[in-house]
XYZ file of C-alpha atoms in Angstrom:
304
model
C 17.580 6.956 18.692
C 19.574 5.986 15.601
C 21.410 3.187 17.444
C 18.108 1.850 18.790
C 16.553 1.913 15.308
C 19.505 0.118 13.764
C 19.473 -2.557 16.454
C 15.729 -3.088 16.150
C 15.928 -3.465 12.395
C 18.855 -5.835 12.584
C 16.989 -7.996 15.089
C 14.063 -8.034 12.665
C 16.353 -9.284 9.918
C 16.305 -6.029 7.965
C 19.062 -4.142 6.229
C 20.194 -0.860 7.792
C 22.129 1.523 5.527
C 25.516 2.615 6.873
C 26.300 6.318 6.647
C 26.755 9.479 8.722
C 23.449 11.118 7.811
C 21.782 13.140 10.582
C 18.933 10.933 11.781
C 18.443 12.884 15.035
C 17.332 16.370 13.985
C 13.564 16.841 13.717
C 12.239 16.781 10.183
C 12.934 14.629 7.147
C 15.419 15.462 4.429
C 16.371 13.775 1.148
C 19.047 11.147 1.726
C 19.151 9.662 -1.769
C 17.463 10.260 -5.123
C 17.218 7.066 -7.180
C 16.789 7.536 -10.954
C 14.105 5.267 -12.380
C 13.832 3.748 -15.837
C 10.408 2.427 -16.830
C 10.427 -0.875 -18.692
C 6.817 -1.099 -19.741
C 4.917 -0.533 -16.482
C 7.781 -1.653 -14.213
C 10.168 0.783 -12.463
C 13.804 -0.294 -12.752
C 16.726 1.083 -10.749
C 20.466 0.590 -10.864
C 22.695 -0.439 -7.996
C 26.068 -2.122 -7.681
C 27.184 -5.394 -6.130
C 30.915 -5.871 -5.583
C 31.488 -2.925 -7.910
C 29.484 -4.430 -10.768
C 26.305 -2.855 -12.149
C 23.030 -4.514 -11.143
C 19.445 -3.876 -12.251
C 16.548 -4.222 -9.826
C 12.808 -3.798 -9.960
C 11.822 -1.230 -7.333
C 9.261 -3.439 -5.605
C 7.167 -2.186 -2.687
C 5.426 -5.577 -2.652
C 8.599 -7.560 -1.908
C 9.370 -8.069 1.777
C 13.134 -8.008 1.240
C 15.866 -7.669 -1.326
C 15.526 -10.670 -3.635
C 18.062 -11.913 -6.205
C 17.847 -14.233 -9.174
C 20.075 -17.287 -9.105
C 22.015 -16.228 -12.247
C 22.761 -12.910 -10.505
C 24.090 -14.732 -7.433
C 26.502 -16.658 -9.628
C 27.504 -13.662 -11.751
C 28.361 -11.551 -8.695
C 30.126 -14.419 -6.934
C 27.828 -14.343 -3.906
C 27.437 -17.155 -1.388
C 24.378 -19.418 -1.561
C 23.307 -21.206 1.622
C 21.407 -24.379 0.605
C 20.689 -25.161 4.277
C 18.424 -22.121 4.663
C 15.187 -22.653 2.766
C 12.678 -19.889 2.070
C 9.300 -19.978 0.339
C 8.805 -17.514 -2.515
C 5.164 -16.727 -3.343
C 3.926 -14.697 -6.266
C 2.028 -14.840 -9.512
C 2.585 -18.373 -10.779
C 2.512 -20.085 -7.377
C 4.962 -20.815 -4.600
C 8.358 -22.472 -4.574
C 10.981 -23.336 -2.005
C 14.405 -21.912 -2.652
C 17.714 -21.399 -0.905
C 18.912 -18.177 0.669
C 22.039 -16.222 -0.120
C 24.201 -13.452 1.295
C 24.315 -10.042 -0.356
C 27.705 -8.360 -0.087
C 29.105 -4.926 -1.032
C 25.677 -3.611 -2.082
C 25.463 0.081 -2.966
C 22.774 2.383 -4.332
C 24.445 5.581 -5.412
C 26.497 6.705 -2.385
C 24.362 4.654 0.024
C 26.097 1.541 1.319
C 23.826 -1.233 2.572
C 25.263 -3.710 5.100
C 25.835 -7.291 4.037
C 22.735 -9.340 4.837
C 20.771 -12.443 3.931
C 18.613 -12.340 0.805
C 16.030 -14.631 -0.706
C 16.694 -16.275 -4.065
C 14.074 -16.459 -6.769
C 13.252 -19.837 -8.332
C 15.515 -20.639 -11.296
C 12.544 -20.596 -13.709
C 11.508 -17.011 -12.968
C 10.895 -14.737 -15.938
C 12.995 -11.953 -14.411
C 16.225 -13.741 -15.249
C 15.312 -13.925 -18.937
C 14.633 -10.191 -18.909
C 18.109 -9.296 -17.683
C 16.885 -8.203 -14.250
C 19.023 -9.180 -11.281
C 16.427 -8.965 -8.528
C 13.808 -7.067 -6.558
C 14.597 -4.111 -4.307
C 12.110 -4.532 -1.489
C 11.000 -3.091 1.805
C 13.776 -4.444 4.027
C 15.773 -1.391 2.911
C 12.952 0.925 1.835
C 11.267 0.738 5.247
C 14.216 2.463 6.941
C 13.137 5.654 5.141
C 10.183 7.816 4.262
C 9.802 7.099 0.546
C 8.577 9.416 -2.191
C 7.588 7.588 -5.366
C 7.549 10.073 -8.234
C 7.344 7.717 -11.177
C 5.991 10.397 -13.573
C 9.314 12.216 -13.026
C 11.264 8.938 -13.096
C 12.684 9.196 -9.603
C 12.300 7.795 -6.111
C 13.587 9.823 -3.158
C 14.527 8.276 0.170
C 13.982 10.730 3.033
C 15.550 10.331 6.452
C 15.631 12.211 9.732
C 13.397 12.254 12.758
C 9.612 12.391 12.782
C 8.489 14.911 15.410
C 4.948 16.178 16.130
C 5.474 19.213 13.888
C 7.267 17.355 11.067
C 5.746 18.098 7.668
C 5.834 14.928 5.622
C 5.285 14.808 2.751
C 6.705 18.305 2.199
C 4.421 19.015 -0.771
C 2.677 22.231 -1.710
C -0.100 20.194 -3.340
C -2.871 18.553 -1.351
C -2.728 14.815 -0.712
C -5.238 12.096 0.060
C -4.250 9.997 3.074
C -4.835 6.244 3.126
C -4.793 4.253 6.348
C -2.368 1.351 6.036
C -2.698 0.097 9.614
C -3.635 -3.373 8.348
C -0.250 -3.707 6.697
C 1.980 -6.653 7.509
C 5.626 -7.543 6.878
C 6.572 -3.956 6.098
C 4.303 -3.592 3.083
C 1.354 -1.245 2.613
C -2.185 -2.625 2.477
C -4.788 0.093 1.890
C -8.561 0.207 1.320
C -9.771 0.358 -2.279
C -13.457 0.339 -3.231
C -14.232 -1.923 -6.185
C -17.821 -2.094 -7.448
C -19.030 -0.680 -4.153
C -17.141 -3.039 -1.836
C -14.019 -2.160 0.156
C -11.100 -4.526 -0.538
C -7.643 -4.830 1.006
C -5.172 -3.763 -1.687
C -1.395 -4.166 -1.603
C 0.551 -1.162 -2.935
C 2.946 -2.949 -5.270
C 5.221 -1.189 -7.736
C 6.534 -4.627 -8.749
C 3.175 -5.619 -10.255
C 2.803 -4.349 -13.790
C -0.999 -4.375 -13.727
C -3.631 -4.184 -11.007
C -4.874 -7.619 -9.951
C -8.030 -8.867 -8.193
C -8.229 -12.247 -6.467
C -10.752 -14.534 -8.137
C -12.685 -15.238 -4.936
C -12.904 -11.500 -4.212
C -14.261 -10.910 -7.715
C -16.835 -13.703 -7.266
C -17.968 -12.059 -4.016
C -18.669 -8.918 -6.085
C -20.972 -10.890 -8.388
C -18.506 -11.861 -11.106
C -19.390 -15.409 -12.158
C -17.009 -18.094 -13.433
C -18.897 -17.969 -16.738
C -18.195 -14.251 -17.075
C -14.506 -14.795 -16.403
C -14.400 -17.608 -18.963
C -15.751 -15.202 -21.616
C -13.191 -12.515 -20.761
C -9.919 -12.226 -22.708
C -7.309 -14.585 -21.234
C -3.760 -13.363 -20.635
C -0.563 -15.081 -19.530
C 1.237 -13.355 -16.668
C 4.681 -14.076 -15.202
C 6.007 -12.928 -11.849
C 8.106 -14.099 -8.937
C 6.492 -17.543 -8.862
C 7.934 -20.592 -10.589
C 5.430 -20.685 -13.478
C 3.328 -18.413 -15.657
C -0.330 -17.962 -14.748
C -3.388 -17.550 -16.946
C -5.719 -14.754 -15.881
C -8.895 -13.153 -17.126
C -8.898 -9.493 -18.124
C -12.193 -8.391 -16.589
C -13.947 -5.045 -16.842
C -15.430 -3.911 -13.535
C -18.006 -1.135 -13.121
C -16.079 1.303 -10.903
C -13.032 1.567 -8.688
C -12.259 4.276 -6.157
C -8.751 4.903 -4.860
C -7.936 7.749 -2.467
C -11.199 9.506 -3.312
C -10.581 9.292 -7.082
C -13.216 7.333 -9.002
C -12.672 5.523 -12.304
C -15.339 4.047 -14.559
C -14.972 0.699 -16.333
C -11.482 -0.316 -15.164
C -9.993 -3.516 -16.574
C -7.983 -5.629 -14.134
C -6.365 -9.040 -14.120
C -8.356 -11.650 -12.205
C -6.642 -14.832 -11.023
C -6.052 -17.132 -8.091
C -5.383 -15.402 -4.787
C -1.668 -14.816 -4.320
C -1.669 -14.232 -0.570
C -4.127 -14.563 2.279
C -5.589 -11.246 3.414
C -4.793 -9.420 0.167
C -7.839 -9.110 -2.109
C -6.242 -6.871 -4.665
C -2.829 -5.696 -5.838
C -2.626 -2.024 -6.793
C -0.007 -2.136 -9.487
C 2.301 0.135 -11.417
C -0.428 0.835 -14.007
C -1.997 3.068 -11.331
C 1.123 4.141 -9.433
C 3.143 5.173 -12.506
C 0.938 8.206 -13.067
C 1.005 9.617 -9.530
C 3.267 10.994 -6.855
C 2.984 8.766 -3.785
C 4.534 9.046 -0.312
C 5.023 5.917 1.792
C 5.405 6.549 5.522
C 6.570 3.296 7.068
C 6.637 4.362 10.758
C 3.192 6.003 10.532
C 1.618 3.322 8.316
C 0.152 5.933 6.024
C 0.119 6.330 2.243
C -0.191 9.846 0.801
C -1.299 10.258 -2.811
C -1.004 13.686 -4.393
C -4.337 15.019 -5.560
C -4.558 16.017 -9.184
C -6.525 18.964 -10.501
C -8.699 21.392 -8.524
C -10.032 20.550 -5.068
């Protein structure tokens, strides 16, 4: 089973951690606890590359491990200018070269050397002293518990059997169907002003975002957006983007309803994703991401 999983992930271009953990016994057990430091709304984690400390954004919206170009140079990693990838995010799209990540460790977990995407040289992450994004190419090998209120993320491993209890919580949890997910990321239903939208679960987004065309379909007019406060937002794209800060009537996530939420509204980042559920929501909740089952579990708060 473990050998088959490793081979399948390698063929898919993913990174498979190398260790002697028991992946065969039924049930899931903690493999690694990653301490988290919050910088504003963003969860940061520490790793090492070639024995040197590296800082990453824990990013469930990134399809792979992504590095800034200054980090590639600082760690002495190889850049392959012949392999071109397209990076898309807030601020547009850009073509950039690929690189090879070597001697990458998170705590005692060693990740095999593998290809990584480079961010455009203009990205704001470099100016903030962040070396890259830690994405789902590694996360998806595990069951992942996001416990940002307690400043930790736990990677669980083992074997999912019919009687496996995951998440192993005493508290009740709401279950979100993520069967529409693509490229290893979680897309879940969120109801905004009475309409169900496809929302990407993205710890790498500081604030929840709604695509402009999705907002217009809800009855938000261009004139309303023009009157809203305007904010400048930077992300993985090559430039900053100007967005409206719009107040919607209601939003419902995992059965929890909020009145008068304010979200960023801007140009659609990616086809099929109407909304990005950001760290402003996720930072206050315990969340379990089950990659093989395509389910998101969100711990219920309070009675009921």
